[in-house]
Short mmCIF file of C-alpha atoms in Angstrom, two decimals:
data_model
loop_
_atom_site.label_atom_id
_atom_site.label_comp_id
_atom_site.label_asym_id
_atom_site.label_seq_id
_atom_site.Cartn_x
_atom_site.Cartn_y
_atom_site.Cartn_z
CA MET Q 1 148.11 125.13 114.56
CA GLU Q 2 147.93 123.84 118.04
CA ALA Q 3 145.44 126.58 118.90
CA ILE Q 4 143.35 126.40 115.72
CA ILE Q 5 142.69 122.27 116.72
CA HIS Q 6 142.50 123.04 120.53
CA TYR Q 7 139.74 125.51 119.67
CA PHE Q 8 137.46 123.42 117.18
CA GLU Q 9 138.24 120.17 119.36
CA THR Q 10 136.06 122.32 122.02
CA ILE Q 11 133.69 124.82 120.26
CA PRO Q 12 131.36 125.64 122.38
CA SER Q 13 127.56 125.52 120.17
CA SER Q 14 126.98 129.31 121.08
CA HIS Q 15 130.17 129.62 118.63
CA ARG Q 16 128.87 127.29 115.99
CA THR Q 17 125.30 129.31 116.17
CA LEU Q 18 127.47 132.15 116.09
CA ILE Q 19 128.98 131.66 112.84
CA LEU Q 20 125.77 130.44 110.89
CA VAL Q 21 124.48 133.45 111.92
CA GLY Q 22 127.35 135.85 111.74
CA GLY Q 23 127.66 134.93 108.27
CA LEU Q 24 124.14 135.40 107.29
CA THR Q 25 123.97 138.59 108.64
CA ILE Q 26 127.08 139.68 107.03
CA PHE Q 27 126.10 138.66 103.43
CA TRP Q 28 122.84 139.94 104.01
CA VAL Q 29 124.23 143.07 104.59
CA LEU Q 30 126.64 142.87 101.26
CA GLU Q 31 123.50 142.05 99.46
CA SER Q 32 122.04 145.42 100.10
CA ALA Q 33 125.33 147.45 99.34
CA VAL Q 34 126.64 145.68 96.32
CA PRO Q 35 123.56 143.33 94.87
CA LEU Q 36 124.30 141.07 91.74
CA VAL Q 37 120.26 141.25 91.08
CA THR Q 38 118.79 144.60 91.59
CA GLY Q 39 114.99 143.25 90.95
CA GLU Q 40 112.01 143.48 93.83
CA TYR Q 41 111.26 140.58 95.39
CA LYS Q 42 109.94 139.85 98.54
CA LYS Q 43 113.10 139.41 100.40
CA TRP Q 44 111.56 139.16 104.18
CA ARG Q 45 109.03 136.59 103.28
CA HIS Q 46 111.75 134.83 101.06
CA ALA Q 47 114.20 134.79 103.94
CA GLY Q 48 111.59 133.23 106.56
CA ILE Q 49 110.97 130.25 103.97
CA ASN Q 50 114.54 129.66 103.84
CA PHE Q 51 115.01 130.44 107.84
CA PHE Q 52 112.23 127.70 108.71
CA PHE Q 53 114.10 124.94 106.38
CA THR Q 54 117.62 126.29 108.32
CA PHE Q 55 115.66 125.53 111.51
CA THR Q 56 115.05 122.19 110.05
CA THR Q 57 118.25 121.63 109.52
CA ILE Q 58 119.87 122.35 112.78
CA VAL Q 59 117.60 120.02 114.35
CA VAL Q 60 118.14 117.12 112.43
CA ASN Q 61 122.03 117.64 112.52
CA PHE Q 62 121.28 118.38 116.02
CA LEU Q 63 119.67 114.84 116.67
CA LEU Q 64 122.44 113.18 114.57
CA ALA Q 65 125.36 114.84 116.03
CA PHE Q 66 126.42 111.87 118.48
CA ILE Q 67 126.77 109.81 115.50
CA LEU Q 68 129.15 111.81 113.99
CA VAL Q 69 131.19 112.34 116.86
CA LYS Q 70 130.86 108.72 117.63
CA GLY Q 71 132.45 107.93 114.37
CA SER Q 72 134.98 110.52 114.52
CA ASP Q 73 135.89 108.89 118.11
CA TRP Q 74 136.08 105.29 116.99
CA ALA Q 75 137.76 106.19 113.75
CA VAL Q 76 140.86 107.87 115.92
CA ALA Q 77 140.79 105.29 118.49
CA ASN Q 78 141.36 102.46 115.96
CA ASP Q 79 143.45 104.28 113.92
CA PHE Q 80 141.31 103.43 110.82
CA GLY Q 81 140.73 105.69 107.97
CA ILE Q 82 142.93 107.41 105.21
CA LEU Q 83 144.06 110.27 107.13
CA GLN Q 84 145.26 108.00 110.09
CA TRP Q 85 147.20 105.49 107.87
CA LEU Q 86 148.95 108.97 105.88
CA ASP Q 87 150.71 109.66 109.13
CA LEU Q 88 150.88 113.70 108.16
CA PRO Q 89 151.68 116.26 109.90
CA LEU Q 90 148.87 118.56 111.46
CA TRP Q 91 149.11 121.17 108.81
CA ALA Q 92 149.02 118.80 106.20
CA MET Q 93 145.96 116.83 107.73
CA ALA Q 94 144.30 120.21 107.83
CA ILE Q 95 144.79 120.69 104.15
CA VAL Q 96 144.15 117.58 102.65
CA GLY Q 97 141.74 116.39 105.38
CA LEU Q 98 139.58 119.80 104.00
CA LEU Q 99 140.06 118.74 100.57
CA LEU Q 100 138.94 115.52 101.38
CA MET Q 101 135.86 116.31 103.64
CA ASP Q 102 134.55 118.57 100.78
CA PHE Q 103 134.79 115.86 97.98
CA PHE Q 104 132.91 113.07 99.97
CA GLY Q 105 130.65 114.99 102.02
CA ALA Q 106 129.58 117.52 99.65
CA TYR Q 107 130.88 117.44 96.17
CA LEU Q 108 129.97 113.65 95.54
CA ALA Q 109 127.06 113.97 97.60
CA HIS Q 110 125.90 116.98 95.54
CA TRP Q 111 126.58 114.58 92.57
CA THR Q 112 124.96 111.94 93.66
CA GLU Q 113 121.75 113.79 94.67
CA HIS Q 114 121.30 114.97 90.63
CA ARG Q 115 121.87 111.69 89.33
CA VAL Q 116 119.66 109.17 91.74
CA PRO Q 117 116.27 110.22 91.36
CA LEU Q 118 115.19 109.40 94.72
CA LEU Q 119 117.73 111.57 96.21
CA TRP Q 120 116.99 114.63 93.44
CA ARG Q 121 112.89 114.77 94.79
CA PHE Q 122 114.50 115.69 98.47
CA HIS Q 123 117.30 118.17 96.66
CA LEU Q 124 115.56 119.72 94.30
CA VAL Q 125 113.55 121.51 96.79
CA HIS Q 126 116.84 123.42 97.41
CA HIS Q 127 116.62 124.68 93.18
CA THR Q 128 113.14 125.45 93.37
CA ASP Q 129 114.65 129.34 94.87
CA GLN Q 130 113.71 131.54 92.32
CA ASN Q 131 115.59 134.57 94.22
CA VAL Q 132 118.86 132.56 95.10
CA ASP Q 133 120.68 134.61 98.04
CA THR Q 134 122.91 134.00 100.78
CA THR Q 135 119.71 132.60 102.59
CA THR Q 136 119.14 130.10 99.88
CA ALA Q 137 122.20 128.03 101.45
CA ASN Q 138 120.57 126.21 103.86
CA ARG Q 139 117.30 125.65 102.33
CA HIS Q 140 117.38 121.77 102.51
CA HIS Q 141 114.40 119.52 102.65
CA PRO Q 142 114.81 117.70 106.31
CA GLY Q 143 115.15 114.73 104.18
CA GLU Q 144 117.87 116.02 102.07
CA SER Q 145 119.49 117.20 105.45
CA VAL Q 146 119.94 113.41 106.54
CA ILE Q 147 121.07 112.56 103.06
CA ARG Q 148 123.78 115.24 103.48
CA PHE Q 149 124.29 114.30 107.39
CA VAL Q 150 124.85 110.29 106.10
CA PHE Q 151 127.54 111.12 103.83
CA THR Q 152 129.27 113.19 106.10
CA THR Q 153 129.77 110.30 108.51
CA ALA Q 154 130.57 107.92 106.20
CA ALA Q 155 133.39 110.35 104.99
CA VAL Q 156 134.64 110.99 108.84
CA VAL Q 157 134.92 107.74 108.71
CA LEU Q 158 136.28 106.63 105.62
CA LEU Q 159 138.80 109.63 106.38
CA GLY Q 160 139.46 109.03 110.03
CA ALA Q 161 139.00 112.84 110.39
CA PRO Q 162 139.48 113.99 114.17
CA ILE Q 163 136.73 115.80 115.85
CA TRP Q 164 138.25 119.22 115.23
CA LEU Q 165 138.73 118.75 111.60
CA VAL Q 166 135.22 118.08 111.43
CA PHE Q 167 134.31 121.29 113.36
CA LEU Q 168 136.83 123.25 111.15
CA TYR Q 169 135.01 122.06 107.82
CA GLN Q 170 131.63 122.35 109.07
CA SER Q 171 132.32 125.84 110.32
CA MET Q 172 134.30 126.39 106.67
CA SER Q 173 131.15 124.90 104.80
CA VAL Q 174 128.54 127.25 106.35
CA ILE Q 175 130.50 130.69 105.76
CA LEU Q 176 131.44 129.45 102.15
CA SER Q 177 127.86 128.05 101.46
CA GLN Q 178 126.74 131.45 102.65
CA PHE Q 179 129.05 133.38 100.43
CA ASN Q 180 128.24 131.25 97.02
CA HIS Q 181 124.95 132.04 97.17
CA ALA Q 182 124.96 135.16 98.23
CA ASN Q 183 123.20 137.96 95.78
CA ILE Q 184 126.73 140.39 95.63
CA THR Q 185 128.74 141.45 92.96
CA VAL Q 186 132.31 140.19 93.05
CA PRO Q 187 135.01 142.41 91.08
CA ARG Q 188 136.04 140.04 88.45
CA GLY Q 189 139.78 140.42 89.05
CA ILE Q 190 138.84 139.14 92.56
CA ASP Q 191 136.35 136.52 91.46
CA ARG Q 192 138.87 135.07 89.20
CA ALA Q 193 141.75 135.14 91.58
CA LEU Q 194 139.36 133.35 94.27
CA ARG Q 195 138.08 130.76 92.42
CA THR Q 196 141.25 129.03 91.54
CA VAL Q 197 140.76 127.68 94.90
CA PHE Q 198 137.29 128.24 96.35
CA VAL Q 199 133.77 128.21 94.42
CA THR Q 200 132.53 131.62 94.80
CA PRO Q 201 129.19 133.13 93.92
CA ASP Q 202 129.55 133.76 89.89
CA MET Q 203 130.87 130.19 89.67
CA HIS Q 204 128.02 128.32 92.08
CA ARG Q 205 125.06 130.78 90.78
CA VAL Q 206 125.38 129.00 87.30
CA HIS Q 207 124.38 125.77 88.70
CA HIS Q 208 121.36 127.35 89.84
CA HIS Q 209 120.23 128.10 86.54
CA TYR Q 210 116.77 126.51 85.94
CA GLN Q 211 118.02 124.19 83.05
CA LEU Q 212 120.14 121.77 81.97
CA PRO Q 213 123.03 121.29 81.54
CA TYR Q 214 123.57 123.89 84.27
CA THR Q 215 121.84 122.74 86.68
CA ASP Q 216 124.15 119.30 86.62
CA THR Q 217 127.43 121.79 86.63
CA ASN Q 218 129.55 123.42 89.37
CA PHE Q 219 128.54 120.52 92.28
CA GLY Q 220 131.76 122.18 94.92
CA ASN Q 221 130.79 123.67 98.12
CA ILE Q 222 134.47 125.22 99.14
CA PHE Q 223 136.83 123.68 96.91
CA SER Q 224 136.49 125.10 93.10
CA VAL Q 225 139.16 121.85 92.15
CA TRP Q 226 136.66 118.85 92.03
CA ASP Q 227 134.46 120.07 89.33
CA ARG Q 228 137.71 121.30 87.38
CA PHE Q 229 139.06 117.89 88.22
CA PHE Q 230 135.84 115.32 87.54
CA GLY Q 231 134.74 117.67 84.28
CA THR Q 232 131.31 119.56 86.08
CA TYR Q 233 132.98 122.80 85.89
CA SER Q 234 131.18 125.54 83.76
CA GLU Q 235 130.62 129.11 82.92
CA LEU Q 236 127.94 131.49 82.51
CA ASP Q 237 127.61 135.35 82.19
CA ASN Q 238 125.77 135.71 85.71
CA ARG Q 239 123.48 138.32 83.91
CA GLU Q 240 121.91 135.50 81.82
CA LEU Q 241 120.48 133.23 84.68
CA VAL Q 242 117.45 132.23 85.33
CA TYR Q 243 116.86 130.55 88.86
CA GLY Q 244 115.03 127.66 89.71
CA VAL Q 245 114.14 124.18 88.23
CA ASP Q 246 112.08 123.72 84.81
CA THR Q 247 109.80 121.29 86.32
CA HIS Q 248 108.79 123.11 89.35
CA MET Q 249 108.16 126.74 88.08
CA GLU Q 250 104.90 127.43 89.46
CA GLU Q 251 104.61 130.42 92.24
CA GLU Q 252 103.62 127.60 95.31
CA HIS Q 253 106.84 125.28 94.50
CA HIS Q 254 108.72 128.60 95.77
CA TRP Q 255 106.38 130.21 98.29
CA SER Q 256 104.58 127.27 100.02
CA ILE Q 257 106.46 125.81 102.63
CA ARG Q 258 103.76 123.06 102.90
CA THR Q 259 103.98 122.39 99.25
CA MET Q 260 107.37 122.44 99.10
CA LEU Q 261 107.52 119.63 102.26
CA GLY Q 262 105.78 117.44 100.17
CA ILE Q 263 107.46 117.86 96.53
CA PRO Q 264 109.72 114.34 97.28
CA PHE Q 265 106.39 112.33 97.77
CA ARG Q 266 104.12 113.57 94.67
CA ARG Q 267 104.35 111.65 91.55
CA ARG Q 268 105.25 113.96 88.63
#
C-alpha cells in the first residue's frame, strides 16, 4: 500500500499522459476486434472532434490544477474533512475515499448537470455524440470541464483527500470512463459480474440513449453502487439504443466543433 501511495504522491505528468493515451489506444484496438456497433461512420473524423475536446479538457485542468493541490494540502495540514476525522487505516482510506470521490466528483456532478438547466447546456455537448465510442469519454465542452473541476475540488476539500488519493482517483476515472464509453462487446456473464461493483459499457451506454427517461439514468463513472443506491439505475438492450439527444439531432450538432462550442449560449 505504501508503494502505491508513494507512486501517486509523486506521479510524473508523463505517466498521467501515458494513462490517458494508453487507455485510448487499448480500447480503440478492442473496438476494432470486438465491436458492439458495426455500422460505418467516419471514425477518424469523429475521433478528431473528440480529441479537440480532450485537449481543451487537459488545458482547463492543467491551468487549474494548482487549486486542487492547494485544497488537498490545506485540508490535510488542518485535519479537515471526512477522511481526516475518521482516522482509517490506509487501505480503508483508499476504498472509502475512492467511493466518496466518485460520488461527489462524478455521480453528484453528473446528476446536477442533468437537473440544472444552465449546467445542462454545457453537458449536452457530451450527449450530442451519435457514435459513442472510447473517444466520447473526453468529449466535454470547456465550460463543463470547469464545472467538473469545481465539483472535484469541493470533494477533495470536503473529504480531506490527500493528494495521492486524488491522483489515484483521477487515474481510475480516466480509464473507467474510456472503458464504459467503448464500443466493445463484453460477454454477458462478465458484464454482470463487473457491474456489481463497476460501471460497464452495457450499463453506461443506456445513459446515451437519445430520449428520456434513459438519458437521466446511470450517472455513475467508476462505481455502479451510487445509481443503485439512489434509484437511478436502469437497463436497456444495447441493440435498441439510439445515441444522441433528441433536441440536437441535426448533423451540425455532432460534426461541427464551432456549433458545439456555441450550443450553451444559444436560446432553444
